[in-house]
């Protein structure tokens, strides 16, 4: 298994994994990713900006993640809490694992990769958010050492349901 930067030719396989994740969230009754987001536009943009990564085995994409080094506008205001640092940070977006590979530690591999990549960029903080109904992701983030910080709101273009739980992680 390897993690590499996504390429334009990977878009169909990445979108297949995104659609699987959308269906899984729908089955759990979670409104996250149910209003046409993410579609090909943000994924294509991630690939063009070289912030999209894929976990590949035998030429097959099994999981995807976006790792950004730009300040996230949605994190400028946080309610009912605060981020633990105002230092520059990396951001994890759009992490998804193929349904056929769930419970095999692939998301953990992606998070470990993100931690190393962000640290290699000279940053010690990571931020991520998830839907308040996405209990499996919340539990996963806590298991990975992320700490709950408060509530943020996404821009309306991304999703009609904008409330998210924000987490951060300090790389020591």
PDB file of C-alpha atoms in Angstrom:
ATOM      1  CA  UNK A   1       0.000   0.000   0.000  1.00  0.00           C
ATOM      2  CA  UNK A   2       1.134   3.510  -0.744  1.00  0.00           C
ATOM      3  CA  UNK A   3      -0.224   7.009  -0.356  1.00  0.00           C
ATOM      4  CA  UNK A   4       0.445   9.361  -3.237  1.00  0.00           C
ATOM      5  CA  UNK A   5      -0.730  12.675  -4.627  1.00  0.00           C
ATOM      6  CA  UNK A   6      -3.911  12.219  -6.647  1.00  0.00           C
ATOM      7  CA  UNK A   7      -3.814  12.747 -10.404  1.00  0.00           C
ATOM      8  CA  UNK A   8      -6.545  13.854 -12.828  1.00  0.00           C
ATOM      9  CA  UNK A   9      -7.011  10.267 -14.002  1.00  0.00           C
ATOM     10  CA  UNK A  10      -7.931   9.304 -10.406  1.00  0.00           C
ATOM     11  CA  UNK A  11     -11.039  11.495 -10.349  1.00  0.00           C
ATOM     12  CA  UNK A  12     -13.554   8.737 -11.282  1.00  0.00           C
ATOM     13  CA  UNK A  13     -12.233   6.345  -8.609  1.00  0.00           C
ATOM     14  CA  UNK A  14     -12.119   9.112  -5.988  1.00  0.00           C
ATOM     15  CA  UNK A  15     -15.696  10.082  -6.829  1.00  0.00           C
ATOM     16  CA  UNK A  16     -16.773   6.448  -6.515  1.00  0.00           C
ATOM     17  CA  UNK A  17     -15.385   6.397  -2.963  1.00  0.00           C
ATOM     18  CA  UNK A  18     -17.038   9.751  -2.200  1.00  0.00           C
ATOM     19  CA  UNK A  19     -20.391   8.378  -3.446  1.00  0.00           C
ATOM     20  CA  UNK A  20     -19.939   5.292  -1.251  1.00  0.00           C
ATOM     21  CA  UNK A  21     -19.304   7.561   1.742  1.00  0.00           C
ATOM     22  CA  UNK A  22     -22.354   9.668   0.879  1.00  0.00           C
ATOM     23  CA  UNK A  23     -24.490   6.518   0.775  1.00  0.00           C
ATOM     24  CA  UNK A  24     -23.060   5.258   4.076  1.00  0.00           C
ATOM     25  CA  UNK A  25     -23.825   8.594   5.762  1.00  0.00           C
ATOM     26  CA  UNK A  26     -27.348   8.541   4.313  1.00  0.00           C
ATOM     27  CA  UNK A  27     -27.913   5.019   5.678  1.00  0.00           C
ATOM     28  CA  UNK A  28     -26.875   6.284   9.125  1.00  0.00           C
ATOM     29  CA  UNK A  29     -29.378   9.133   8.828  1.00  0.00           C
ATOM     30  CA  UNK A  30     -26.619  11.769   8.738  1.00  0.00           C
ATOM     31  CA  UNK A  31     -27.265  14.794   6.521  1.00  0.00           C
ATOM     32  CA  UNK A  32     -23.540  15.415   5.949  1.00  0.00           C
ATOM     33  CA  UNK A  33     -22.574  15.199   2.239  1.00  0.00           C
ATOM     34  CA  UNK A  34     -26.226  14.717   1.182  1.00  0.00           C
ATOM     35  CA  UNK A  35     -26.857  17.888  -0.824  1.00  0.00           C
ATOM     36  CA  UNK A  36     -24.571  17.275  -3.784  1.00  0.00           C
ATOM     37  CA  UNK A  37     -21.387  18.087  -1.885  1.00  0.00           C
ATOM     38  CA  UNK A  38     -18.725  17.074  -2.403  1.00  0.00           C
ATOM     39  CA  UNK A  39     -19.127  16.783  -6.152  1.00  0.00           C
ATOM     40  CA  UNK A  40     -16.435  16.684  -8.829  1.00  0.00           C
ATOM     41  CA  UNK A  41     -15.683  20.418  -8.580  1.00  0.00           C
ATOM     42  CA  UNK A  42     -13.992  20.506  -5.148  1.00  0.00           C
ATOM     43  CA  UNK A  43     -12.292  17.152  -5.791  1.00  0.00           C
ATOM     44  CA  UNK A  44     -10.963  18.378  -9.152  1.00  0.00           C
ATOM     45  CA  UNK A  45      -9.784  21.583  -7.442  1.00  0.00           C
ATOM     46  CA  UNK A  46      -8.033  19.525  -4.727  1.00  0.00           C
ATOM     47  CA  UNK A  47      -6.225  17.535  -7.436  1.00  0.00           C
ATOM     48  CA  UNK A  48      -5.215  20.697  -9.331  1.00  0.00           C
ATOM     49  CA  UNK A  49      -3.878  22.253  -6.106  1.00  0.00           C
ATOM     50  CA  UNK A  50      -2.012  18.998  -5.309  1.00  0.00           C
ATOM     51  CA  UNK A  51      -3.737  18.691  -1.908  1.00  0.00           C
ATOM     52  CA  UNK A  52      -5.623  15.488  -2.775  1.00  0.00           C
ATOM     53  CA  UNK A  53      -4.049  12.171  -1.802  1.00  0.00           C
ATOM     54  CA  UNK A  54      -5.049   8.584  -2.425  1.00  0.00           C
ATOM     55  CA  UNK A  55      -4.207   5.339  -0.707  1.00  0.00           C
ATOM     56  CA  UNK A  56      -3.509   2.777  -3.410  1.00  0.00           C
ATOM     57  CA  UNK A  57      -2.975  -0.978  -3.442  1.00  0.00           C
ATOM     58  CA  UNK A  58      -2.362  -2.935  -6.649  1.00  0.00           C
ATOM     59  CA  UNK A  59      -3.405   0.058  -8.738  1.00  0.00           C
ATOM     60  CA  UNK A  60      -6.750   0.347  -6.945  1.00  0.00           C
ATOM     61  CA  UNK A  61      -7.644   3.476  -4.978  1.00  0.00           C
ATOM     62  CA  UNK A  62      -8.989   2.418  -1.579  1.00  0.00           C
ATOM     63  CA  UNK A  63      -9.214   5.747   0.255  1.00  0.00           C
ATOM     64  CA  UNK A  64      -8.847   9.487  -0.243  1.00  0.00           C
ATOM     65  CA  UNK A  65      -8.021  12.583   1.784  1.00  0.00           C
ATOM     66  CA  UNK A  66      -7.428  16.279   1.154  1.00  0.00           C
ATOM     67  CA  UNK A  67      -4.731  18.019   3.194  1.00  0.00           C
ATOM     68  CA  UNK A  68      -4.590  21.801   2.938  1.00  0.00           C
ATOM     69  CA  UNK A  69      -2.046  24.263   4.252  1.00  0.00           C
ATOM     70  CA  UNK A  70      -4.231  27.334   3.771  1.00  0.00           C
ATOM     71  CA  UNK A  71      -6.242  28.949   6.511  1.00  0.00           C
ATOM     72  CA  UNK A  72      -9.813  27.657   6.509  1.00  0.00           C
ATOM     73  CA  UNK A  73     -12.307  30.565   6.474  1.00  0.00           C
ATOM     74  CA  UNK A  74     -14.892  28.471   8.353  1.00  0.00           C
ATOM     75  CA  UNK A  75     -12.492  28.257  11.305  1.00  0.00           C
ATOM     76  CA  UNK A  76     -12.255  32.025  11.828  1.00  0.00           C
ATOM     77  CA  UNK A  77     -15.246  31.932  14.182  1.00  0.00           C
ATOM     78  CA  UNK A  78     -15.769  29.142  16.663  1.00  0.00           C
ATOM     79  CA  UNK A  79     -18.654  28.949  19.111  1.00  0.00           C
ATOM     80  CA  UNK A  80     -18.991  27.255  22.518  1.00  0.00           C
ATOM     81  CA  UNK A  81     -15.255  26.743  22.749  1.00  0.00           C
ATOM     82  CA  UNK A  82     -11.981  27.678  21.099  1.00  0.00           C
ATOM     83  CA  UNK A  83      -9.112  26.192  19.185  1.00  0.00           C
ATOM     84  CA  UNK A  84      -6.157  25.508  21.440  1.00  0.00           C
ATOM     85  CA  UNK A  85      -3.739  27.569  19.335  1.00  0.00           C
ATOM     86  CA  UNK A  86      -3.823  30.454  16.907  1.00  0.00           C
ATOM     87  CA  UNK A  87      -0.618  29.224  15.247  1.00  0.00           C
ATOM     88  CA  UNK A  88      -0.706  28.253  11.557  1.00  0.00           C
ATOM     89  CA  UNK A  89      -2.245  24.825  10.966  1.00  0.00           C
ATOM     90  CA  UNK A  90      -2.918  22.176   8.368  1.00  0.00           C
ATOM     91  CA  UNK A  91      -6.472  21.135   7.569  1.00  0.00           C
ATOM     92  CA  UNK A  92      -7.861  17.709   6.775  1.00  0.00           C
ATOM     93  CA  UNK A  93     -10.856  17.614   4.450  1.00  0.00           C
ATOM     94  CA  UNK A  94     -12.886  14.995   2.603  1.00  0.00           C
ATOM     95  CA  UNK A  95     -11.473  11.802   4.097  1.00  0.00           C
ATOM     96  CA  UNK A  96     -13.241   8.705   2.775  1.00  0.00           C
ATOM     97  CA  UNK A  97     -12.535   4.973   2.606  1.00  0.00           C
ATOM     98  CA  UNK A  98     -13.984   2.487   0.142  1.00  0.00           C
ATOM     99  CA  UNK A  99     -16.887   0.547   1.645  1.00  0.00           C
ATOM    100  CA  UNK A 100     -15.127  -2.719   0.806  1.00  0.00           C
ATOM    101  CA  UNK A 101     -12.158  -1.705   2.992  1.00  0.00           C
ATOM    102  CA  UNK A 102     -13.847  -0.404   6.132  1.00  0.00           C
ATOM    103  CA  UNK A 103     -12.412  -1.464   9.488  1.00  0.00           C
ATOM    104  CA  UNK A 104      -8.980  -2.228   7.992  1.00  0.00           C
ATOM    105  CA  UNK A 105      -7.124   0.774   9.447  1.00  0.00           C
ATOM    106  CA  UNK A 106      -6.953   2.739   6.180  1.00  0.00           C
ATOM    107  CA  UNK A 107      -8.345   5.941   7.703  1.00  0.00           C
ATOM    108  CA  UNK A 108      -5.739   5.624  10.470  1.00  0.00           C
ATOM    109  CA  UNK A 109      -3.029   5.339   7.798  1.00  0.00           C
ATOM    110  CA  UNK A 110      -4.354   8.477   6.101  1.00  0.00           C
ATOM    111  CA  UNK A 111      -4.381  10.424   9.379  1.00  0.00           C
ATOM    112  CA  UNK A 112      -0.822   9.279  10.179  1.00  0.00           C
ATOM    113  CA  UNK A 113       0.248  10.386   6.700  1.00  0.00           C
ATOM    114  CA  UNK A 114      -1.464  13.761   7.209  1.00  0.00           C
ATOM    115  CA  UNK A 115       0.260  14.275  10.571  1.00  0.00           C
ATOM    116  CA  UNK A 116       3.688  13.622   9.004  1.00  0.00           C
ATOM    117  CA  UNK A 117       3.001  15.760   5.938  1.00  0.00           C
ATOM    118  CA  UNK A 118       1.745  18.686   8.014  1.00  0.00           C
ATOM    119  CA  UNK A 119       4.720  18.398  10.353  1.00  0.00           C
ATOM    120  CA  UNK A 120       7.070  18.325   7.329  1.00  0.00           C
ATOM    121  CA  UNK A 121       5.543  21.660   6.314  1.00  0.00           C
ATOM    122  CA  UNK A 122       6.729  23.079   9.647  1.00  0.00           C
ATOM    123  CA  UNK A 123       3.308  23.116  11.272  1.00  0.00           C
ATOM    124  CA  UNK A 124       2.401  21.703  14.672  1.00  0.00           C
ATOM    125  CA  UNK A 125      -1.380  21.949  14.516  1.00  0.00           C
ATOM    126  CA  UNK A 126      -4.085  20.177  12.537  1.00  0.00           C
ATOM    127  CA  UNK A 127      -7.753  21.085  12.329  1.00  0.00           C
ATOM    128  CA  UNK A 128     -10.673  19.016  11.097  1.00  0.00           C
ATOM    129  CA  UNK A 129     -14.443  19.136  11.441  1.00  0.00           C
ATOM    130  CA  UNK A 130     -17.336  16.733  11.134  1.00  0.00           C
ATOM    131  CA  UNK A 131     -21.110  16.686  11.336  1.00  0.00           C
ATOM    132  CA  UNK A 132     -22.614  16.482  14.810  1.00  0.00           C
ATOM    133  CA  UNK A 133     -24.501  13.354  13.769  1.00  0.00           C
ATOM    134  CA  UNK A 134     -21.391  11.588  12.475  1.00  0.00           C
ATOM    135  CA  UNK A 135     -20.674   9.721  15.696  1.00  0.00           C
ATOM    136  CA  UNK A 136     -18.342   7.169  14.030  1.00  0.00           C
ATOM    137  CA  UNK A 137     -16.083   9.991  12.781  1.00  0.00           C
ATOM    138  CA  UNK A 138     -16.178  11.745  16.148  1.00  0.00           C
ATOM    139  CA  UNK A 139     -15.114   8.533  17.881  1.00  0.00           C
ATOM    140  CA  UNK A 140     -12.403   7.968  15.268  1.00  0.00           C
ATOM    141  CA  UNK A 141     -10.992  11.483  15.713  1.00  0.00           C
ATOM    142  CA  UNK A 142     -10.848  11.098  19.488  1.00  0.00           C
ATOM    143  CA  UNK A 143      -9.086   7.744  19.066  1.00  0.00           C
ATOM    144  CA  UNK A 144      -6.544   9.495  16.825  1.00  0.00           C
ATOM    145  CA  UNK A 145      -5.806  12.071  19.536  1.00  0.00           C
ATOM    146  CA  UNK A 146      -7.895  14.965  18.228  1.00  0.00           C
ATOM    147  CA  UNK A 147      -9.602  17.147  20.826  1.00  0.00           C
ATOM    148  CA  UNK A 148     -13.037  18.665  20.467  1.00  0.00           C
ATOM    149  CA  UNK A 149     -12.831  22.482  20.356  1.00  0.00           C
ATOM    150  CA  UNK A 150     -16.303  23.838  19.594  1.00  0.00           C
ATOM    151  CA  UNK A 151     -18.788  24.515  16.806  1.00  0.00           C
ATOM    152  CA  UNK A 152     -18.035  26.085  13.429  1.00  0.00           C
ATOM    153  CA  UNK A 153     -20.297  26.826  10.492  1.00  0.00           C
ATOM    154  CA  UNK A 154     -19.401  26.040   6.888  1.00  0.00           C
ATOM    155  CA  UNK A 155     -20.181  28.414   4.059  1.00  0.00           C
ATOM    156  CA  UNK A 156     -23.621  27.809   2.550  1.00  0.00           C
ATOM    157  CA  UNK A 157     -22.137  26.870  -0.844  1.00  0.00           C
ATOM    158  CA  UNK A 158     -20.707  23.709   0.669  1.00  0.00           C
ATOM    159  CA  UNK A 159     -23.835  22.410   2.328  1.00  0.00           C
ATOM    160  CA  UNK A 160     -27.247  23.597   3.468  1.00  0.00           C
ATOM    161  CA  UNK A 161     -26.566  21.917   6.830  1.00  0.00           C
ATOM    162  CA  UNK A 162     -23.602  24.047   7.926  1.00  0.00           C
ATOM    163  CA  UNK A 163     -23.074  23.241  11.631  1.00  0.00           C
ATOM    164  CA  UNK A 164     -19.924  21.217  12.310  1.00  0.00           C
ATOM    165  CA  UNK A 165     -17.979  20.049  15.346  1.00  0.00           C
ATOM    166  CA  UNK A 166     -14.391  21.283  15.151  1.00  0.00           C
ATOM    167  CA  UNK A 167     -11.354  19.394  16.432  1.00  0.00           C
ATOM    168  CA  UNK A 168      -7.669  20.072  16.598  1.00  0.00           C
ATOM    169  CA  UNK A 169      -4.517  18.040  17.123  1.00  0.00           C
ATOM    170  CA  UNK A 170      -1.113  19.161  18.326  1.00  0.00           C
ATOM    171  CA  UNK A 171       1.907  17.482  16.756  1.00  0.00           C
ATOM    172  CA  UNK A 172       4.515  17.144  19.501  1.00  0.00           C
TER     173      UNK A 172
END
